[in-house]
Amino acid sequence: MLIAEDIRVEFGGIVAVDNAGFKLRPGEILAIIGPNGAGKTSLLNVVSGFYRPRKGRVLFEGHDITHTPPHERAKMGLARTFQHGELFRHMTVVENIMAGLEPWRRYSILDAAFWTPRARRWEEWARERAELVIDLLELHEYRYRIVEGLPPGVQKRVDLARALAQDPKVVLMDEPMAGLSREEKEDLARAIVEVNETRGVSFVLVEHDLEVVMDLCDHVVVMDSGRVIAEGPPHKVANDPRVIEAYVGG
Ligand SMILES: Nc1ncnc2c1ncn2[C@@H]1O[C@H](COP(=O)(O)OP(=O)(O)OP(=O)(O)O)[C@@H](O)[C@H]1O
Ligand SMILES: [Mg+2]
């Protein structure tokens, strides 16, 4: 479904990703784990189109999307959330979710200014889409609240809702559990599993919480210093000496 192949990312002299990649099968939840600075976010940014790799390619359902801009990837069914929840802090939950639908907007500034039928139709469609994911992620009570000041767990759910409103086939998530309480993690984990099972959405999660990884994921890719050092089913990877070495230094 999604393949990142021989990816290399450089920043000045630093090699952030060094010949790394992964293969995601349809319906799978895949985790990318590894110590700080391993290159996980950089690899994910290549897959979502925010970084251009020095080398390698990204294939989505057989199409080479290495040079496809992020909003075009979103339209193809590849959505993402962010490590540091890049929500519009002064907008409401609903507005944030609808903002994720911008790539589908079909009207001009003048349509909006004169509130033409074209603009109205988009607005109605986008609201409907937003309401569906508000239902799915149980965000009703926060619908018209400003995002700033909402609990971190709710903000993470809004970030996921924004991605899901795009009706994606694959969602890329960078550290969805970071900064969440135990209860918030359980809520978010349940939401991810539900979306995976009921809608068949596949996930690529960059995640530090190993308990979450072991519980949720079908396949784990372990990175260290830009490279993939191990991969496989969670229980196998957890007992791999190279993985233990990378995490606890032997
Ligand atoms: N925009 C950038 N400019 C320069 N160097 C960068 C940039 N982004 C990442 N790096 C460097 O690339 C390497 C990989 O960083 P990356 O953020 O991909 O790691 P990560 O695995 O996501 O780490 P973390 O677990 O801390 O989020 C690090 O050495 C980092 O300092
Ligand atoms: Mg990161």
Coordinates of C-alpha atoms and ligand atoms in Angstrom, one line a residue:
M1 CA 0.0 0.0 0.0
L2 CA 2.8 2.4 1.0
I3 CA 6.5 1.9 0.4
A4 CA 9.4 4.1 1.4
E5 CA 12.5 2.8 -0.4
D6 CA 16.2 3.6 0.3
I7 CA 15.4 7.0 1.6
R8 CA 18.3 9.4 2.4
V9 CA 17.8 12.8 4.1
E10 CA 20.6 15.2 4.8
F11 CA 20.7 18.5 6.7
G12 CA 24.0 20.2 5.9
G13 CA 26.6 17.7 6.9
I14 CA 24.2 15.6 9.0
V15 CA 22.7 12.4 7.6
A16 CA 19.3 12.2 9.3
V17 CA 18.0 9.2 7.3
D18 CA 20.5 6.8 5.7
N19 CA 19.1 4.3 3.2
A20 CA 16.0 3.6 5.4
G21 CA 12.4 2.6 4.5
F22 CA 9.4 0.5 5.2
K23 CA 6.5 -1.4 3.6
L24 CA 3.0 -0.9 4.9
R25 CA 0.4 -3.5 4.0
P26 CA -3.3 -2.6 3.6
G27 CA -5.1 -2.5 7.0
E28 CA -1.9 -2.7 8.9
I29 CA -0.8 -0.6 11.9
L30 CA 3.0 -0.1 11.6
A31 CA 5.2 1.5 14.2
I32 CA 8.5 3.3 13.7
I33 CA 10.5 3.3 16.9
G34 CA 14.0 4.3 17.9
P35 CA 16.0 6.6 20.2
N36 CA 15.9 10.4 19.9
G37 CA 17.5 11.7 16.7
A38 CA 17.2 8.3 15.0
G39 CA 15.5 9.9 12.0
K40 CA 11.9 8.8 12.5
T41 CA 10.3 12.3 12.0
S42 CA 12.6 13.0 9.0
L43 CA 11.5 9.7 7.4
L44 CA 7.8 10.4 8.1
N45 CA 8.2 13.9 6.6
V46 CA 9.5 12.4 3.4
V47 CA 6.5 10.1 3.2
S48 CA 4.1 13.0 3.8
G49 CA 5.9 15.2 1.3
F50 CA 7.2 17.9 3.8
Y51 CA 10.8 16.9 3.1
R52 CA 12.4 16.1 -0.3
P53 CA 14.7 13.1 0.0
R54 CA 18.3 13.3 -1.3
K55 CA 17.8 9.7 -2.5
G56 CA 15.1 7.0 -2.7
R57 CA 11.4 7.0 -3.5
V58 CA 8.0 6.8 -2.0
L59 CA 5.3 4.6 -3.6
F60 CA 1.6 4.9 -2.7
E61 CA -0.7 2.2 -4.2
G62 CA 1.8 1.7 -7.0
H63 CA 2.2 5.4 -7.8
D64 CA 5.6 7.1 -7.4
I65 CA 4.7 10.1 -5.2
T66 CA 8.3 11.1 -4.3
H67 CA 7.8 14.5 -5.9
T68 CA 4.0 14.9 -5.3
P69 CA 3.2 17.9 -3.0
P70 CA 1.7 17.2 0.4
H71 CA -1.9 18.5 -0.5
E72 CA -1.9 16.2 -3.5
R73 CA -0.9 13.3 -1.4
A74 CA -3.8 14.2 1.0
K75 CA -6.2 14.0 -1.9
M76 CA -4.8 10.6 -2.9
G77 CA -5.6 9.3 0.6
L78 CA -2.4 9.9 2.6
A79 CA -3.1 12.1 5.7
R80 CA -0.9 13.0 8.6
T81 CA -0.8 14.4 12.1
F82 CA 2.0 16.3 13.7
Q83 CA 4.6 15.7 16.5
H84 CA 3.8 19.1 18.0
G85 CA 0.1 19.4 17.1
E86 CA 0.1 22.1 14.5
L87 CA -3.5 23.1 15.2
F88 CA -4.8 26.6 14.7
R89 CA -4.8 27.6 18.3
H90 CA -7.3 30.4 18.1
M91 CA -9.8 28.6 16.0
T92 CA -12.5 26.2 17.2
V93 CA -12.4 22.4 16.9
V94 CA -14.8 22.3 14.0
E95 CA -12.8 25.0 12.2
N96 CA -9.6 23.1 12.6
I97 CA -11.1 19.9 11.2
M98 CA -12.5 21.8 8.3
A99 CA -9.1 23.5 7.7
G100 CA -7.9 20.0 6.8
L101 CA -10.3 19.9 3.9
E102 CA -8.7 23.0 2.2
P103 CA -7.2 20.8 -0.6
W104 CA -10.7 20.0 -1.6
R105 CA -11.9 23.6 -1.6
R106 CA -13.4 24.6 -5.0
Y107 CA -14.3 28.2 -4.7
S108 CA -12.5 31.5 -4.9
I109 CA -12.2 34.5 -2.6
L110 CA -15.0 36.2 -4.5
D111 CA -17.3 33.2 -4.1
A112 CA -16.6 33.4 -0.4
A113 CA -17.1 37.2 -0.3
F114 CA -20.5 37.0 -2.0
W115 CA -21.3 33.7 -0.4
T116 CA -22.3 32.1 -3.7
P117 CA -24.0 28.7 -3.9
R118 CA -20.6 27.2 -4.8
A119 CA -19.1 28.4 -1.5
R120 CA -22.2 27.3 0.4
R121 CA -22.1 23.8 -1.1
W122 CA -18.4 23.4 0.0
E123 CA -19.2 24.7 3.4
E124 CA -22.1 22.2 3.8
W125 CA -20.0 19.3 2.5
A126 CA -17.1 20.1 4.8
R127 CA -19.3 20.5 7.9
E128 CA -20.9 17.2 7.2
R129 CA -17.5 15.5 6.9
A130 CA -16.4 17.3 10.1
E131 CA -19.5 16.1 12.0
L132 CA -18.8 12.5 11.0
V133 CA -15.4 12.5 12.6
I134 CA -16.6 14.5 15.6
D135 CA -19.0 11.6 16.2
L136 CA -16.3 9.0 15.6
L137 CA -13.8 10.6 18.0
E138 CA -16.4 11.7 20.6
L139 CA -15.6 15.4 20.3
H140 CA -19.2 16.7 20.6
E141 CA -18.7 18.7 23.7
Y142 CA -15.7 20.5 22.3
R143 CA -17.1 21.3 18.9
Y144 CA -17.3 25.1 19.3
R145 CA -14.5 25.5 21.8
I146 CA -11.2 27.3 20.9
V147 CA -8.4 24.8 20.7
E148 CA -6.0 26.7 22.9
G149 CA -6.5 25.5 26.5
L150 CA -8.1 22.2 25.7
P151 CA -6.5 19.2 27.4
P152 CA -3.6 17.6 25.4
G153 CA -5.5 14.4 24.9
V154 CA -8.4 16.3 23.3
Q155 CA -6.0 18.3 21.0
K156 CA -4.5 15.0 19.8
R157 CA -7.9 13.8 19.0
V158 CA -8.7 17.0 17.1
D159 CA -5.4 16.5 15.1
L160 CA -6.5 12.9 14.3
A161 CA -10.0 14.1 13.5
R162 CA -8.6 16.6 11.0
A163 CA -6.7 13.8 9.3
L164 CA -9.6 11.4 9.3
A165 CA -12.0 14.1 7.8
Q166 CA -9.9 13.8 4.7
D167 CA -11.2 10.2 4.4
P168 CA -7.7 8.8 4.1
K169 CA -6.5 5.3 3.4
V170 CA -3.4 5.8 5.4
V171 CA -2.7 8.1 8.4
L172 CA 0.8 9.0 9.4
M173 CA 1.1 10.0 13.1
D174 CA 4.2 11.4 14.7
E175 CA 4.2 10.6 18.5
P176 CA 0.5 10.7 19.0
M177 CA 0.8 9.6 22.7
A178 CA 3.5 12.2 23.7
G179 CA 2.4 14.2 26.7
L180 CA -0.8 12.3 27.3
S181 CA -2.1 10.9 30.6
R182 CA -2.7 7.2 30.9
E183 CA -6.4 7.7 30.4
E184 CA -5.9 10.0 27.4
K185 CA -3.6 7.4 25.9
E186 CA -6.3 4.7 26.3
D187 CA -8.9 7.0 24.6
L188 CA -6.6 7.7 21.7
A189 CA -5.5 4.1 21.3
R190 CA -9.2 3.0 21.3
A191 CA -9.9 5.6 18.6
I192 CA -7.1 4.4 16.4
V193 CA -8.0 0.7 16.7
E194 CA -11.7 1.5 16.0
V195 CA -10.9 3.5 12.9
N196 CA -8.5 0.8 11.8
E197 CA -11.1 -2.0 12.3
T198 CA -14.3 -0.3 11.2
R199 CA -12.9 1.8 8.3
G200 CA -9.9 -0.2 7.3
V201 CA -7.6 2.8 7.6
S202 CA -3.9 1.9 7.9
F203 CA -1.6 3.7 10.2
V204 CA 2.1 4.5 10.4
L205 CA 2.9 5.6 14.0
V206 CA 6.2 7.1 15.2
E207 CA 5.9 6.3 18.9
H208 CA 8.1 6.2 22.0
D209 CA 5.6 4.5 24.2
L210 CA 6.6 0.8 23.8
E211 CA 3.5 -0.5 25.6
V212 CA 1.3 1.2 23.0
V213 CA 3.5 -0.1 20.2
M214 CA 3.3 -3.7 21.5
D215 CA -0.4 -3.5 22.0
L216 CA -1.5 -1.7 18.8
C217 CA 0.9 -2.6 16.1
D218 CA 1.2 -5.4 13.6
H219 CA 4.7 -4.6 12.4
V220 CA 7.5 -2.6 14.0
V221 CA 10.4 -0.9 12.3
V222 CA 13.3 0.1 14.5
M223 CA 15.6 3.0 13.5
D224 CA 18.9 4.1 15.0
S225 CA 21.3 6.8 13.6
G226 CA 19.2 7.1 10.4
R227 CA 19.2 3.4 9.6
V228 CA 16.7 0.5 10.1
I229 CA 18.4 -1.9 12.5
A230 CA 15.5 -4.3 12.9
E231 CA 11.9 -5.0 11.9
G232 CA 9.2 -7.6 12.3
P233 CA 6.3 -8.4 14.6
P234 CA 6.4 -6.5 18.0
H235 CA 7.3 -9.5 20.2
K236 CA 10.2 -10.5 17.9
V237 CA 11.6 -7.0 17.7
A238 CA 11.4 -6.4 21.4
N239 CA 13.7 -9.3 22.0
D240 CA 16.2 -8.4 19.3
P241 CA 19.6 -7.8 20.9
R242 CA 20.3 -4.9 18.4
V243 CA 17.1 -3.2 19.6
I244 CA 18.0 -3.6 23.3
E245 CA 21.5 -2.3 22.5
A246 CA 20.1 0.8 20.8
Y247 CA 17.7 1.5 23.6
V248 CA 19.7 0.8 26.7
G249 CA 23.3 0.7 25.3
G250 CA 23.8 -2.9 26.1
Ligands
LIG1 N1 15.4 20.7 10.1 C1 16.5 20.1 10.5 N2 17.7 20.7 10.4 C2 18.9 20.2 10.8 N3 19.0 19.0 11.4 C3 17.8 18.3 11.6 C4 16.6 18.8 11.2 N4 15.6 17.9 11.5 C5 16.2 16.9 12.1 N5 17.6 17.1 12.1 C6 18.6 16.2 12.6 O1 18.4 14.9 12.0 C7 18.5 13.8 12.9 C8 17.2 13.1 12.9 O2 16.2 13.9 13.5 P1 14.6 13.4 13.6 O3 13.9 14.6 14.1 O4 14.2 12.9 12.3 O5 14.8 12.3 14.7 P2 13.6 11.5 15.5 O6 13.9 10.1 15.4 O7 12.3 12.0 15.0 O8 13.9 12.0 17.0 P3 12.8 12.3 18.2 O9 12.5 11.0 18.8 O10 13.6 13.1 19.2 O11 11.6 13.0 17.7 C9 18.9 14.5 14.2 O12 20.3 14.4 14.3 C10 18.4 15.9 14.1 O13 19.2 16.7 14.9
MG2 MG 10.7 13.0 16.0

